[in-house]
Every structure is written in C-alpha cells, then in structure tokens.
PDB file of C-alpha atoms in Angstrom:
ATOM      1  CA  MET B   1      96.201 180.643  39.452  1.00 45.00           C
ATOM      2  CA  ARG B   2      93.514 178.818  41.436  1.00 44.00           C
ATOM      3  CA  PHE B   3      94.674 175.568  39.869  1.00 40.00           C
ATOM      4  CA  LEU B   4      98.281 176.193  41.023  1.00 40.00           C
ATOM      5  CA  SER B   5      97.122 177.109  44.554  1.00 48.00           C
ATOM      6  CA  LEU B   6      94.993 173.986  44.781  1.00 42.00           C
ATOM      7  CA  THR B   7      97.837 171.793  43.505  1.00 43.00           C
ATOM      8  CA  PHE B   8     100.316 173.332  45.992  1.00 41.00           C
ATOM      9  CA  GLY B   9      97.857 172.784  48.856  1.00 49.00           C
ATOM     10  CA  LEU B  10      97.356 169.094  47.989  1.00 43.00           C
ATOM     11  CA  LEU B  11     101.104 168.530  47.778  1.00 42.00           C
ATOM     12  CA  LEU B  12     101.638 170.244  51.146  1.00 44.00           C
ATOM     13  CA  LEU B  13      98.889 168.138  52.790  1.00 43.00           C
ATOM     14  CA  PHE B  14     100.267 164.885  51.342  1.00 40.00           C
ATOM     15  CA  SER B  15     103.828 165.725  52.403  1.00 46.00           C
ATOM     16  CA  THR B  16     102.744 166.598  55.975  1.00 47.00           C
ATOM     17  CA  THR B  17     100.726 163.383  56.341  1.00 47.00           C
ATOM     18  CA  THR B  18     103.522 161.214  54.952  1.00 46.00           C
ATOM     19  CA  PHE B  19     106.088 162.851  57.268  1.00 41.00           C
ATOM     20  CA  ALA B  20     103.844 162.391  60.301  1.00 45.00           C
ATOM     21  CA  GLN B  21     103.378 158.722  59.449  1.00 46.00           C
ATOM     22  CA  SER B  22     107.123 158.285  58.994  1.00 45.00           C
ATOM     23  CA  VAL B  23     107.861 159.899  62.360  1.00 43.00           C
ATOM     24  CA  ASP B  24     105.161 157.795  64.027  1.00 46.00           C
ATOM     25  CA  THR B  25     106.649 154.663  62.472  1.00 46.00           C
ATOM     26  CA  ILE B  26     110.125 155.505  63.716  1.00 45.00           C
ATOM     27  CA  GLN B  27     109.098 156.503  67.240  1.00 49.00           C
ATOM     28  CA  SER B  28     106.562 153.737  67.915  1.00 47.00           C
ATOM     29  CA  PRO B  29     107.946 150.392  66.741  1.00 50.00           C
ATOM     30  CA  LYS B  30     106.162 147.221  67.764  1.00 52.00           C
ATOM     31  CA  LEU B  31     108.005 145.515  70.604  1.00 48.00           C
ATOM     32  CA  ASP B  32     108.053 141.771  70.961  1.00 52.00           C
ATOM     33  CA  SER B  33     106.500 140.923  74.320  1.00 50.00           C
ATOM     34  CA  THR B  34     109.063 138.151  74.828  1.00 51.00           C
ATOM     35  CA  VAL B  35     111.917 140.698  74.805  1.00 48.00           C
ATOM     36  CA  ILE B  36     110.758 142.410  77.985  1.00 51.00           C
ATOM     37  CA  LYS B  37     110.913 139.789  80.692  1.00 54.00           C
ATOM     38  CA  GLU B  38     111.761 140.275  84.341  1.00 67.00           C
ATOM     39  CA  VAL B  39     114.566 138.067  85.583  1.00 76.00           C
ATOM     40  CA  SER B  40     113.684 136.257  88.821  1.00 87.00           C
ATOM     41  CA  HIS B  41     116.290 135.019  91.252  1.00 92.00           C
ATOM     42  CA  TRP B  42     113.817 132.626  92.856  1.00 95.00           C
ATOM     43  CA  GLU B  43     113.587 128.974  91.899  1.00 95.00           C
ATOM     44  CA  LYS B  44     110.750 126.801  93.155  1.00 96.00           C
ATOM     45  CA  LYS B  45     110.279 123.038  93.042  1.00 96.00           C
ATOM     46  CA  ASN B  46     107.457 120.924  94.414  1.00 97.00           C
ATOM     47  CA  ILE B  47     107.515 117.126  94.544  1.00 96.00           C
ATOM     48  CA  VAL B  48     104.620 115.045  95.857  1.00 97.00           C
ATOM     49  CA  GLY B  49     104.390 111.279  95.882  1.00 96.00           C
ATOM     50  CA  PHE B  50     102.481 108.258  97.052  1.00 96.00           C
ATOM     51  CA  ASP B  51     104.016 104.836  97.731  1.00 95.00           C
ATOM     52  CA  LEU B  52     101.933 101.685  98.059  1.00 91.00           C
ATOM     53  CA  ASN B  53     102.920  98.208  99.221  1.00 87.00           C
ATOM     54  CA  GLU B  54     100.473  95.290  99.308  1.00 86.00           C
ATOM     55  CA  ILE B  55     100.565  91.549  99.882  1.00 84.00           C
ATOM     56  CA  ALA B  56      97.512  89.285  99.804  1.00 85.00           C
ATOM     57  CA  PHE B  57      96.998  85.586 100.582  1.00 85.00           C
ATOM     58  CA  VAL B  58      94.022  83.398  99.614  1.00 83.00           C
ATOM     59  CA  ASN B  59      94.172  79.753 100.687  1.00 78.00           C
ATOM     60  CA  TRP B  60      97.965  79.988 100.731  1.00 85.00           C
ATOM     61  CA  SER B  61      99.322  76.671 101.980  1.00 78.00           C
ATOM     62  CA  ALA B  62     102.446  78.193 103.505  1.00 76.00           C
ATOM     63  CA  GLY B  63     100.354  80.659 105.508  1.00 79.00           C
ATOM     64  CA  GLY B  64     100.682  84.394 105.885  1.00 81.00           C
ATOM     65  CA  ASN B  65      98.737  87.544 106.704  1.00 84.00           C
ATOM     66  CA  SER B  66      97.504  89.984 104.099  1.00 89.00           C
ATOM     67  CA  ALA B  67      98.800  93.501 104.580  1.00 90.00           C
ATOM     68  CA  ILE B  68      98.720  96.868 102.872  1.00 92.00           C
ATOM     69  CA  SER B  69     100.650 100.048 103.581  1.00 94.00           C
ATOM     70  CA  GLY B  70     100.767 103.505 102.093  1.00 95.00           C
ATOM     71  CA  LEU B  71     103.014 106.535 102.383  1.00 96.00           C
ATOM     72  CA  VAL B  72     102.229 110.112 101.363  1.00 97.00           C
ATOM     73  CA  LYS B  73     105.219 112.414 101.004  1.00 96.00           C
ATOM     74  CA  GLY B  74     106.087 115.845  99.734  1.00 97.00           C
ATOM     75  CA  THR B  75     109.103 118.116  99.366  1.00 97.00           C
ATOM     76  CA  PHE B  76     108.585 121.818  98.664  1.00 98.00           C
ATOM     77  CA  THR B  77     111.658 123.912  97.891  1.00 98.00           C
ATOM     78  CA  ARG B  78     112.150 127.647  97.485  1.00 97.00           C
ATOM     79  CA  LYS B  79     115.652 128.765  96.499  1.00 96.00           C
ATOM     80  CA  TYR B  80     117.014 132.285  96.048  1.00 97.00           C
ATOM     81  CA  GLU B  81     120.350 132.897  94.320  1.00 94.00           C
ATOM     82  CA  ASN B  82     121.731 136.289  93.387  1.00 93.00           C
ATOM     83  CA  GLY B  83     125.431 136.749  92.912  1.00 89.00           C
ATOM     84  CA  ASN B  84     127.130 135.812  96.158  1.00 94.00           C
ATOM     85  CA  LEU B  85     123.895 135.294  98.113  1.00 95.00           C
ATOM     86  CA  LYS B  86     122.065 132.004  98.497  1.00 95.00           C
ATOM     87  CA  TRP B  87     118.942 131.233 100.540  1.00 97.00           C
ATOM     88  CA  LEU B  88     117.452 127.731 100.487  1.00 96.00           C
ATOM     89  CA  ASN B  89     114.133 126.850 102.171  1.00 98.00           C
ATOM     90  CA  GLU B  90     112.615 123.356 102.373  1.00 97.00           C
ATOM     91  CA  LEU B  91     109.388 121.917 103.726  1.00 98.00           C
ATOM     92  CA  ILE B  92     109.403 118.102 103.979  1.00 98.00           C
ATOM     93  CA  VAL B  93     106.342 116.091 105.015  1.00 98.00           C
ATOM     94  CA  ARG B  94     105.825 112.318 105.264  1.00 97.00           C
ATOM     95  CA  TYR B  95     103.050 110.196 106.704  1.00 97.00           C
ATOM     96  CA  GLY B  96     102.613 106.447 106.356  1.00 96.00           C
ATOM     97  CA  ILE B  97     100.229 103.813 107.743  1.00 95.00           C
ATOM     98  CA  SER B  98      99.847 100.058 107.438  1.00 94.00           C
ATOM     99  CA  LYS B  99      96.993  97.584 107.959  1.00 93.00           C
ATOM    100  CA  GLN B 100      97.462  93.882 108.537  1.00 90.00           C
ATOM    101  CA  ASP B 101      94.821  91.190 109.015  1.00 86.00           C
ATOM    102  CA  GLY B 102      93.912  90.921 112.672  1.00 84.00           C
ATOM    103  CA  VAL B 103      95.975  93.978 113.653  1.00 88.00           C
ATOM    104  CA  GLU B 104      94.813  97.542 114.159  1.00 88.00           C
ATOM    105  CA  LEU B 105      95.913 100.375 111.886  1.00 93.00           C
ATOM    106  CA  ARG B 106      99.491 101.373 112.659  1.00 94.00           C
ATOM    107  CA  LYS B 107     101.732 104.297 111.783  1.00 95.00           C
ATOM    108  CA  THR B 108     104.875 103.560 109.789  1.00 93.00           C
ATOM    109  CA  ASP B 109     106.263 107.046 109.148  1.00 94.00           C
ATOM    110  CA  ASP B 110     105.544 110.536 110.453  1.00 97.00           C
ATOM    111  CA  ALA B 111     107.660 113.631 109.861  1.00 97.00           C
ATOM    112  CA  LEU B 112     107.343 117.385 109.523  1.00 98.00           C
ATOM    113  CA  GLN B 113     110.599 119.204 108.745  1.00 98.00           C
ATOM    114  CA  ILE B 114     111.465 122.799 107.951  1.00 98.00           C
ATOM    115  CA  ASN B 115     114.985 123.669 106.804  1.00 97.00           C
ATOM    116  CA  SER B 116     116.370 127.101 106.016  1.00 98.00           C
ATOM    117  CA  THR B 117     119.953 127.913 105.005  1.00 97.00           C
ATOM    118  CA  PHE B 118     121.287 131.395 104.265  1.00 97.00           C
ATOM    119  CA  GLY B 119     124.789 131.745 102.818  1.00 97.00           C
ATOM    120  CA  TYR B 120     127.163 134.448 101.605  1.00 97.00           C
ATOM    121  CA  ARG B 121     130.473 134.051  99.776  1.00 96.00           C
ATOM    122  CA  LYS B 122     133.134 136.596  98.919  1.00 92.00           C
ATOM    123  CA  ASP B 123     133.216 135.861  95.182  1.00 90.00           C
ATOM    124  CA  THR B 124     131.330 133.737  92.672  1.00 87.00           C
ATOM    125  CA  THR B 125     134.287 131.393  92.078  1.00 89.00           C
ATOM    126  CA  SER B 126     134.408 130.150  95.669  1.00 93.00           C
ATOM    127  CA  ASN B 127     132.557 127.041  96.887  1.00 94.00           C
ATOM    128  CA  TRP B 128     132.706 128.164 100.532  1.00 96.00           C
ATOM    129  CA  PHE B 129     129.859 130.150 102.113  1.00 97.00           C
ATOM    130  CA  HIS B 130     129.501 131.901 105.435  1.00 97.00           C
ATOM    131  CA  THR B 131     126.284 130.222 106.503  1.00 97.00           C
ATOM    132  CA  ALA B 132     123.448 130.438 109.021  1.00 97.00           C
ATOM    133  CA  LYS B 133     121.243 127.358 109.288  1.00 97.00           C
ATOM    134  CA  PHE B 134     117.886 126.634 110.939  1.00 98.00           C
ATOM    135  CA  ASN B 135     116.165 123.239 111.236  1.00 97.00           C
ATOM    136  CA  PHE B 136     112.851 122.233 112.794  1.00 98.00           C
ATOM    137  CA  ASN B 137     111.588 118.641 113.196  1.00 97.00           C
ATOM    138  CA  THR B 138     108.443 117.207 114.739  1.00 98.00           C
ATOM    139  CA  GLN B 139     105.557 114.849 113.870  1.00 98.00           C
ATOM    140  CA  PHE B 140     101.839 115.005 113.028  1.00 97.00           C
ATOM    141  CA  THR B 141     100.271 112.358 115.290  1.00 97.00           C
ATOM    142  CA  SER B 142     100.999 110.328 118.423  1.00 97.00           C
ATOM    143  CA  GLY B 143     103.371 107.362 118.338  1.00 95.00           C
ATOM    144  CA  TYR B 144     103.051 104.115 120.323  1.00 92.00           C
ATOM    145  CA  ALA B 145     105.144 101.165 121.424  1.00 87.00           C
ATOM    146  CA  TYR B 146     102.858  98.619 119.750  1.00 86.00           C
ATOM    147  CA  PRO B 147     100.810  96.698 120.737  1.00 84.00           C
ATOM    148  CA  ASN B 148     100.242  99.167 123.602  1.00 85.00           C
ATOM    149  CA  THR B 149      98.100 101.961 122.165  1.00 89.00           C
ATOM    150  CA  SER B 150      96.838 103.349 125.473  1.00 88.00           C
ATOM    151  CA  LEU B 151      99.953 105.378 126.277  1.00 89.00           C
ATOM    152  CA  ALA B 152     101.668 107.442 123.617  1.00 94.00           C
ATOM    153  CA  ILE B 153     105.460 107.482 123.683  1.00 93.00           C
ATOM    154  CA  SER B 154     105.563 110.590 121.458  1.00 96.00           C
ATOM    155  CA  LYS B 155     103.175 113.298 120.305  1.00 97.00           C
ATOM    156  CA  PRO B 156     103.162 116.387 118.085  1.00 97.00           C
ATOM    157  CA  PHE B 157     105.724 118.802 119.578  1.00 97.00           C
ATOM    158  CA  ALA B 158     106.687 116.068 122.024  1.00 97.00           C
ATOM    159  CA  PRO B 159     109.329 115.969 120.883  1.00 97.00           C
ATOM    160  CA  ALA B 160     110.154 118.839 118.563  1.00 98.00           C
ATOM    161  CA  TYR B 161     113.730 119.765 117.746  1.00 97.00           C
ATOM    162  CA  THR B 162     115.195 123.062 116.568  1.00 97.00           C
ATOM    163  CA  PHE B 163     118.760 123.692 115.453  1.00 97.00           C
ATOM    164  CA  LEU B 164     120.074 127.231 114.983  1.00 98.00           C
ATOM    165  CA  GLY B 165     123.708 127.896 114.215  1.00 98.00           C
ATOM    166  CA  ILE B 166     126.356 129.676 112.185  1.00 98.00           C
ATOM    167  CA  GLY B 167     129.318 128.196 110.378  1.00 98.00           C
ATOM    168  CA  ALA B 168     130.824 127.462 106.988  1.00 97.00           C
ATOM    169  CA  GLU B 169     129.338 125.458 104.119  1.00 97.00           C
ATOM    170  CA  PHE B 170     131.165 123.880 101.199  1.00 97.00           C
ATOM    171  CA  ASN B 171     128.869 123.574  98.174  1.00 93.00           C
ATOM    172  CA  ASN B 172     130.150 121.902  95.010  1.00 93.00           C
ATOM    173  CA  LYS B 173     127.394 121.711  92.398  1.00 87.00           C
ATOM    174  CA  LYS B 174     129.451 119.667  89.943  1.00 89.00           C
ATOM    175  CA  LYS B 175     130.045 116.907  92.482  1.00 89.00           C
ATOM    176  CA  ASN B 176     126.609 117.349  94.163  1.00 92.00           C
ATOM    177  CA  LEU B 177     128.364 117.584  97.531  1.00 96.00           C
ATOM    178  CA  GLN B 178     127.465 119.785 100.497  1.00 95.00           C
ATOM    179  CA  LEU B 179     129.425 119.942 103.757  1.00 97.00           C
ATOM    180  CA  TYR B 180     128.447 122.142 106.701  1.00 98.00           C
ATOM    181  CA  ILE B 181     130.574 122.785 109.794  1.00 98.00           C
ATOM    182  CA  SER B 182     129.199 124.815 112.682  1.00 98.00           C
ATOM    183  CA  PRO B 183     131.198 125.338 115.899  1.00 97.00           C
ATOM    184  CA  VAL B 184     128.251 127.220 117.425  1.00 96.00           C
ATOM    185  CA  THR B 185     124.864 125.507 117.133  1.00 97.00           C
ATOM    186  CA  MET B 186     122.037 125.753 119.646  1.00 97.00           C
ATOM    187  CA  LYS B 187     119.819 122.681 119.887  1.00 97.00           C
ATOM    188  CA  ASN B 188     116.472 123.034 121.619  1.00 97.00           C
ATOM    189  CA  THR B 189     114.292 120.039 122.515  1.00 97.00           C
ATOM    190  CA  LEU B 190     110.612 120.655 123.223  1.00 98.00           C
ATOM    191  CA  VAL B 191     108.356 118.182 125.046  1.00 97.00           C
ATOM    192  CA  LEU B 192     104.991 119.950 125.176  1.00 97.00           C
ATOM    193  CA  ASP B 193     103.122 117.158 126.935  1.00 97.00           C
ATOM    194  CA  ASP B 194     102.765 117.041 130.742  1.00 96.00           C
ATOM    195  CA  ARG B 195     103.018 113.245 131.141  1.00 95.00           C
ATOM    196  CA  LEU B 196     106.020 112.853 128.866  1.00 96.00           C
ATOM    197  CA  ALA B 197     107.733 115.893 130.393  1.00 97.00           C
ATOM    198  CA  ASN B 198     107.191 114.503 133.907  1.00 96.00           C
ATOM    199  CA  GLN B 199     108.783 111.240 132.764  1.00 93.00           C
ATOM    200  CA  GLY B 200     111.843 113.146 131.564  1.00 94.00           C
ATOM    201  CA  ALA B 201     111.320 111.903 128.021  1.00 93.00           C
ATOM    202  CA  PHE B 202     113.764 112.969 125.282  1.00 94.00           C
ATOM    203  CA  GLY B 203     116.294 114.361 127.767  1.00 92.00           C
ATOM    204  CA  VAL B 204     114.300 117.047 129.588  1.00 95.00           C
ATOM    205  CA  ASP B 205     114.514 117.241 133.395  1.00 95.00           C
ATOM    206  CA  LYS B 206     111.863 114.924 134.822  1.00 94.00           C
ATOM    207  CA  ALA B 207     109.411 115.747 137.595  1.00 96.00           C
ATOM    208  CA  ILE B 208     110.333 115.495 141.275  1.00 95.00           C
ATOM    209  CA  TYR B 209     108.013 113.601 143.603  1.00 95.00           C
ATOM    210  CA  ASP B 210     107.924 113.324 147.384  1.00 92.00           C
ATOM    211  CA  PRO B 211     109.582 109.956 148.205  1.00 91.00           C
ATOM    212  CA  VAL B 212     107.112 109.257 151.015  1.00 91.00           C
ATOM    213  CA  THR B 213     103.760 110.510 149.804  1.00 91.00           C
ATOM    214  CA  GLY B 214     104.450 110.402 146.070  1.00 89.00           C
ATOM    215  CA  GLU B 215     103.115 113.938 145.787  1.00 93.00           C
ATOM    216  CA  LEU B 216     104.342 116.009 142.840  1.00 93.00           C
ATOM    217  CA  ILE B 217     106.827 118.621 144.061  1.00 94.00           C
ATOM    218  CA  ARG B 218     108.061 119.996 140.738  1.00 95.00           C
ATOM    219  CA  GLU B 219     106.751 119.360 137.259  1.00 96.00           C
ATOM    220  CA  GLY B 220     109.069 118.143 134.557  1.00 96.00           C
ATOM    221  CA  LYS B 221     110.621 120.744 132.306  1.00 97.00           C
ATOM    222  CA  LYS B 222     109.214 121.026 128.811  1.00 97.00           C
ATOM    223  CA  SER B 223     112.383 122.134 127.075  1.00 97.00           C
ATOM    224  CA  ARG B 224     116.089 121.435 127.031  1.00 95.00           C
ATOM    225  CA  THR B 225     118.707 123.706 125.501  1.00 95.00           C
ATOM    226  CA  GLU B 226     122.141 122.602 124.363  1.00 96.00           C
ATOM    227  CA  LEU B 227     125.058 124.374 122.719  1.00 96.00           C
ATOM    228  CA  GLY B 228     127.391 122.307 120.632  1.00 96.00           C
ATOM    229  CA  PHE B 229     129.198 121.404 117.414  1.00 97.00           C
ATOM    230  CA  LEU B 230     127.276 120.335 114.289  1.00 97.00           C
ATOM    231  CA  PHE B 231     128.526 118.667 111.119  1.00 97.00           C
ATOM    232  CA  THR B 232     126.269 117.740 108.207  1.00 97.00           C
ATOM    233  CA  SER B 233     126.904 116.330 104.766  1.00 97.00           C
ATOM    234  CA  ASN B 234     124.693 115.729 101.740  1.00 96.00           C
ATOM    235  CA  TYR B 235     125.939 113.796  98.727  1.00 97.00           C
ATOM    236  CA  LYS B 236     124.021 112.843  95.565  1.00 95.00           C
ATOM    237  CA  THR B 237     125.199 110.756  92.660  1.00 95.00           C
ATOM    238  CA  GLN B 238     123.852 108.797  89.703  1.00 94.00           C
ATOM    239  CA  LEU B 239     124.969 105.188  89.989  1.00 94.00           C
ATOM    240  CA  PHE B 240     123.398 104.169  86.691  1.00 92.00           C
ATOM    241  CA  SER B 241     121.191 105.867  84.118  1.00 91.00           C
ATOM    242  CA  ASN B 242     118.056 105.161  86.173  1.00 94.00           C
ATOM    243  CA  ILE B 243     119.438 104.705  89.714  1.00 96.00           C
ATOM    244  CA  ASN B 244     120.199 107.667  91.990  1.00 96.00           C
ATOM    245  CA  LEU B 245     121.822 107.629  95.417  1.00 97.00           C
ATOM    246  CA  GLU B 246     121.464 110.242  98.165  1.00 97.00           C
ATOM    247  CA  ASN B 247     123.405 110.120 101.423  1.00 98.00           C
ATOM    248  CA  LYS B 248     122.685 112.485 104.357  1.00 97.00           C
ATOM    249  CA  LEU B 249     124.655 112.506 107.606  1.00 98.00           C
ATOM    250  CA  SER B 250     124.325 114.726 110.682  1.00 97.00           C
ATOM    251  CA  LEU B 251     126.630 114.615 113.730  1.00 97.00           C
ATOM    252  CA  TYR B 252     126.082 116.745 116.843  1.00 97.00           C
ATOM    253  CA  SER B 253     127.904 116.949 120.161  1.00 96.00           C
ATOM    254  CA  ASP B 254     126.952 119.148 123.121  1.00 95.00           C
ATOM    255  CA  TYR B 255     129.718 121.226 124.751  1.00 94.00           C
ATOM    256  CA  ILE B 256     128.060 121.448 128.156  1.00 87.00           C
ATOM    257  CA  ASN B 257     126.558 118.012 128.765  1.00 83.00           C
ATOM    258  CA  ASN B 258     128.877 115.072 128.107  1.00 83.00           C
ATOM    259  CA  PHE B 259     130.963 116.578 125.300  1.00 87.00           C
ATOM    260  CA  GLY B 260     132.267 113.875 122.977  1.00 87.00           C
ATOM    261  CA  ASN B 261     129.004 111.952 123.047  1.00 91.00           C
ATOM    262  CA  ILE B 262     127.758 112.241 119.457  1.00 95.00           C
ATOM    263  CA  ASP B 263     124.164 112.265 118.252  1.00 95.00           C
ATOM    264  CA  VAL B 264     123.935 110.569 114.860  1.00 97.00           C
ATOM    265  CA  ASP B 265     121.276 111.015 112.176  1.00 96.00           C
ATOM    266  CA  TRP B 266     122.060 109.111 108.966  1.00 97.00           C
ATOM    267  CA  GLN B 267     119.785 108.640 105.938  1.00 97.00           C
ATOM    268  CA  LEU B 268     120.575 106.661 102.811  1.00 97.00           C
ATOM    269  CA  GLN B 269     118.172 106.480  99.862  1.00 96.00           C
ATOM    270  CA  LEU B 270     118.226 104.702  96.507  1.00 96.00           C
ATOM    271  CA  ASP B 271     115.792 105.827  93.794  1.00 95.00           C
ATOM    272  CA  PHE B 272     115.002 103.472  90.915  1.00 96.00           C
ATOM    273  CA  ILE B 273     113.454 105.558  88.136  1.00 95.00           C
ATOM    274  CA  VAL B 274     110.958 103.754  85.890  1.00 93.00           C
ATOM    275  CA  ASN B 275     109.728 106.857  84.093  1.00 93.00           C
ATOM    276  CA  LYS B 276     108.819 110.463  84.841  1.00 91.00           C
ATOM    277  CA  TYR B 277     105.995 109.509  87.198  1.00 95.00           C
ATOM    278  CA  VAL B 278     106.798 106.009  88.500  1.00 95.00           C
ATOM    279  CA  ARG B 279     109.737 105.070  90.668  1.00 93.00           C
ATOM    280  CA  ALA B 280     110.788 102.698  93.443  1.00 94.00           C
ATOM    281  CA  ASN B 281     112.941 103.607  96.410  1.00 93.00           C
ATOM    282  CA  ILE B 282     114.817 102.002  99.271  1.00 94.00           C
ATOM    283  CA  ASN B 283     115.366 104.172 102.335  1.00 93.00           C
ATOM    284  CA  THR B 284     117.267 103.492 105.541  1.00 95.00           C
ATOM    285  CA  HIS B 285     117.296 105.857 108.515  1.00 95.00           C
ATOM    286  CA  LEU B 286     119.588 105.373 111.515  1.00 96.00           C
ATOM    287  CA  ILE B 287     119.400 107.524 114.660  1.00 95.00           C
ATOM    288  CA  TYR B 288     121.359 107.458 117.883  1.00 95.00           C
ATOM    289  CA  ASP B 289     120.623 110.048 120.557  1.00 93.00           C
ATOM    290  CA  ASP B 290     121.745 109.494 124.145  1.00 89.00           C
ATOM    291  CA  ASP B 291     118.769 111.525 125.386  1.00 87.00           C
ATOM    292  CA  ILE B 292     116.170 109.258 123.746  1.00 86.00           C
ATOM    293  CA  LYS B 293     115.387 106.234 125.893  1.00 82.00           C
ATOM    294  CA  ALA B 294     113.877 103.107 124.382  1.00 80.00           C
ATOM    295  CA  LYS B 295     110.538 101.806 125.718  1.00 74.00           C
ATOM    296  CA  GLU B 296     109.240  98.253 125.722  1.00 74.00           C
ATOM    297  CA  GLU B 297     106.158  96.386 126.888  1.00 69.00           C
ATOM    298  CA  VAL B 298     107.005  93.967 129.739  1.00 70.00           C
ATOM    299  CA  ASP B 299     104.132  91.979 131.310  1.00 69.00           C
ATOM    300  CA  GLY B 300     101.632  94.608 130.262  1.00 66.00           C
ATOM    301  CA  VAL B 301     103.698  97.444 131.726  1.00 70.00           C
ATOM    302  CA  GLN B 302     105.563 100.063 129.696  1.00 70.00           C
ATOM    303  CA  VAL B 303     109.202 100.044 130.809  1.00 74.00           C
ATOM    304  CA  THR B 304     111.787 102.724 129.984  1.00 75.00           C
ATOM    305  CA  LEU B 305     115.193 101.354 129.013  1.00 79.00           C
ATOM    306  CA  GLY B 306     118.474 102.993 128.062  1.00 80.00           C
ATOM    307  CA  PRO B 307     119.360 104.656 124.744  1.00 87.00           C
ATOM    308  CA  LYS B 308     119.531 102.360 121.735  1.00 90.00           C
ATOM    309  CA  ILE B 309     120.304 102.620 118.044  1.00 92.00           C
ATOM    310  CA  GLN B 310     117.119 103.334 116.111  1.00 93.00           C
ATOM    311  CA  LEU B 311     116.906 101.860 112.622  1.00 93.00           C
ATOM    312  CA  LYS B 312     114.127 102.158 110.046  1.00 92.00           C
ATOM    313  CA  GLN B 313     114.144 100.614 106.576  1.00 91.00           C
ATOM    314  CA  MET B 314     111.482 101.170 103.930  1.00 89.00           C
ATOM    315  CA  LEU B 315     110.925  99.836 100.411  1.00 89.00           C
ATOM    316  CA  GLY B 316     108.300 101.550  98.317  1.00 89.00           C
ATOM    317  CA  VAL B 317     106.950 101.673  94.785  1.00 92.00           C
ATOM    318  CA  GLY B 318     104.715 104.536  93.800  1.00 94.00           C
ATOM    319  CA  LEU B 319     103.854 107.652  91.879  1.00 95.00           C
ATOM    320  CA  ILE B 320     105.651 110.978  91.934  1.00 94.00           C
ATOM    321  CA  TYR B 321     104.681 114.329  90.460  1.00 96.00           C
ATOM    322  CA  SER B 322     106.787 117.464  90.154  1.00 94.00           C
ATOM    323  CA  PHE B 323     105.476 120.965  89.527  1.00 93.00           C
TER     324      PHE B 323
END
C-alpha cells in the first residue's frame, strides 16, 4: 500500500512539473530582437567636404605666381515623410579662402543657408503638394572689394535674406524634378550694419543728411520688406555613370516695387565622381538683383555703381564624406 501511494505521488509530481514546463514553453517563446523594430519616418543625411586647388612655380621661365585655395562645405538634411505629409529641412554651409604670392589672404566663398519646406498632398499618387517654404541666407565674415580691405561691402546679416511663402510644388522623384510656384511670397532684406544701412546698401532706404551742414537727419533703414511672386526649380540627372548634373533656378518679382523686374539666382553644378570619397566639381553661380549695387575702387575711392550681373565660377577637387 505504501509502495502504491509513493508511486502515485511520484507520477503526480512528474506530471505537474512537465505540464508547467509545457505551459511555460508555450506562453514564453523567445522573440527575435530584430522582429520588434520601430519604424521611423525621419531620414537624415550629412555630407561634408573639402576642396583644394594649388599651383606652384619654381624658376618657371614663363612666369607666374604660386597660389593655393581651399573650400570647406557641408550639407545637412533632415527629411520627414509620412503618407501625404512631407517636411524637408536643409542646412548648407560653405567657406573658402585663397592665398597668392604677394597678395593677402582673400575670401572666395561664404554662405550660410537654411531651407525648410512643408508639403501636403491629397493622395499618395499625386506629385503636387500644397506647400509652405522658408529660406534664410547670409554669410559668416565680411566681404571686400579687393584690394580695398579697409571698408567692408558686406558683413554677417548685412545682408541677410528671408523668404516665406505658400504655393504649390510639383515633385517627381523618378525624374528628379522639383518645381515650386508661389503667388504669395514675402521677401525680407536685413542690413544690420549702420554704415551699410546709411548707404542704402542692398535696397534699404538710405540715410537722409542735411544738404547744407551734412548733419544726419534720419538713419538708414535696416530692413526692407517685399511681397511678390516666386518660382524655383531643381533638376538632377546622371549624364554618365560617374558624372552628375544639378540645376537650380530661382526667379522673384516684387508686386509693389517695380513689378516685372525679376531677381535671378541660378546655380549649375557638375560632379565628377572618382570614388566614394574623391570627386571633382564645376560650379557656376549667376545672380542678378536690381537692389544690389556694384562697387569698384576708383583712384583709391570706393564708388557705388548700378546693378550688374554677378557671376562666380569654381573648379574644385577634393574629399567628401557622407554619414
């Protein structure tokens, strides 16, 4: 009898333990950590680069001056996409200098840009977005009409430009084409420097002086606000397997002041890709703004002239790193 009781007890204990283990196995399976992963709608991209150009002469019979120039640049992008919503933010920085024998250090490029575009479309099949766009442009250091380095013709926030508007954007990813049309865009020009503001630089109202005594009656305004029409386009294409082309165009016309006069900002860039880290590029930048007056050095005196087409062309070879 004791033997039967002991046997029954052992069987009951074994059955209970086995059942508990079976239940535990069923209820607590091991989950692969890669299965549970939060989906993010944010995409980030950072690109930094350094271009270097150098030419040196030693006993060169044809003559020439040794020179070296460098350009540091960076583009930092944060993009949010979720269904019919899109929000793109960009920070673009560039700064370049050059040094030539017998000539002081000079600036070749200087830019600080912030771009933000928020768009909404009715359905995911449409390429058209209802869009609000904000742009900010200025520079890091003072600019000069060389060789005169005693009087700056531009400074940080003198000028600075902001664009804020609403409109429609066509975005075709397959063709790498973006078109933006805004019938209502506010452009604000800041000149946060007393001397440049008093001169009426970059289109702000200049100071008023007494014609007899030359005494300052009213200081120049440090801002100018315009309301107008803005059109921008951005097109990218691959010309060959290692050559990319990017074309950016911006056209703006003010409704209030001289409507029909168009401010032009056009950039064209060719990238020649050597490998993942090394590439060469050719960049041209054309600007025409009726409010920006050219300045030249005449007999040691800085003279303000009328508006002119501004053109900058750069050729660089350097390193690039994306992360």
